């Protein structure tokens, strides 16, 4: 279900935009499309959904007649010794027949079993949507992780170049006697620290690129930083309302609860009497008897008197499972509420942090330029210059993190609300149709076949839900 939000798209300025990007850079939308198309995890769970679809057909077949056939051909050899004279004889027999049975009454057990499988299919479909959210969320995190890593490396490289220039200037000033050897050593130590930080940033970037390859399925060659934040519900209350009605994990649990309720009813119904209509027709022929045709029809009534307490145990077991799933629903509701609140809090914190850090950077740049000029005039030491440059570096690094966290928090809001799907994001992909498997089965069979009429009816019921 696609939800229309009355939320304006908020623009955000990323530090990622401070360098030129290739004309054919990959956007976040393109990365999400690739992650959806290349996900082996989604393919695996689509196959599990198709397997669950087959269970509905298997269960519904119990409501229809069962027809079987059997054929037998045998020869009997006998030898008789009468008055010293032995005679032998071979008699050949053959028969073929059809057997049919139809359950007329079983307390509703077979119908309930079919209903259980229907609810399980609906739950599996919602589980596939929930998995889709996790796949897309992982792709967003990987995409932004690479951008953050590359910008951090670029920042560290620039920092190394600045400190290298400071070291050169310090050596020149030391040669003319303006500063001491201590100032040069401080610059050398800071340069070594910068080199270490640069190496660490490059290592983290390699890790981020590996995560991207796993999440998206392709290498992160040229990535285009997003210019706009995704549209999210404007208020927490709106997000909670959307999640309570359409979040796939909640809907999955609701279907599982319904399946557990029906399972309990089915177990209770299984202890009731069962009536079956049986019919047989057969043709037999042998050397000893002429060809004959036999047919029979009858009703069979059966029921369980004693099973050692297994039925009662199964009822108690089904009831306990039902109570567990119901409790799980309450736990999931609390978890989603907490996740939504945390995501909104993180979003607001990131926005405020970004705005404050941008002002901090402006002030730190003025301070660094001023200290650098004062040091040139002899009013500041080399350590003062290095410290000012470090403060500016730290502020720029914090801006990268804040921008990254702000974007991820927005997607966390969508995920917690149940909106992080290809449908809501309007991604240009060939969306997986969970009904296509049913349609492919039915299209290859006779339209008038009673069993496939039952499948069609079942499919209509699934679509209603």
JSON list of C-alpha atoms in Angstrom, two decimals, residues 20 44 66 120 142 206 270-271 309 321 340 354 364 399 412 427 458:
[
{"chain": "A", "resi": 20, "resn": "UNK", "atom": "CA", "xyz": [33.65, 17.74, -8.90]},
{"chain": "A", "resi": 44, "resn": "UNK", "atom": "CA", "xyz": [16.05, -17.05, -1.92]},
{"chain": "A", "resi": 66, "resn": "UNK", "atom": "CA", "xyz": [-9.15, -38.52, -4.70]},
{"chain": "A", "resi": 120, "resn": "UNK", "atom": "CA", "xyz": [0.90, -18.49, 6.07]},
{"chain": "A", "resi": 142, "resn": "UNK", "atom": "CA", "xyz": [26.68, 1.14, 2.17]},
{"chain": "A", "resi": 206, "resn": "UNK", "atom": "CA", "xyz": [38.37, -0.26, 1.58]},
{"chain": "A", "resi": 270, "resn": "UNK", "atom": "CA", "xyz": [-9.50, -33.41, 14.03]},
{"chain": "A", "resi": 271, "resn": "UNK", "atom": "CA", "xyz": [-10.96, -35.32, 16.97]},
{"chain": "A", "resi": 309, "resn": "UNK", "atom": "CA", "xyz": [-3.56, -37.93, 25.15]},
{"chain": "A", "resi": 321, "resn": "UNK", "atom": "CA", "xyz": [2.17, -21.10, 20.17]},
{"chain": "A", "resi": 340, "resn": "UNK", "atom": "CA", "xyz": [10.62, 5.56, 15.14]},
{"chain": "A", "resi": 354, "resn": "UNK", "atom": "CA", "xyz": [25.14, 20.06, 11.05]},
{"chain": "A", "resi": 364, "resn": "UNK", "atom": "CA", "xyz": [37.67, 27.81, 12.73]},
{"chain": "A", "resi": 399, "resn": "UNK", "atom": "CA", "xyz": [30.34, 17.82, 9.39]},
{"chain": "A", "resi": 412, "resn": "UNK", "atom": "CA", "xyz": [15.61, 4.89, 9.32]},
{"chain": "A", "resi": 427, "resn": "UNK", "atom": "CA", "xyz": [12.29, 2.91, -8.05]},
{"chain": "A", "resi": 458, "resn": "UNK", "atom": "CA", "xyz": [-8.12, -19.50, -3.26]}
]
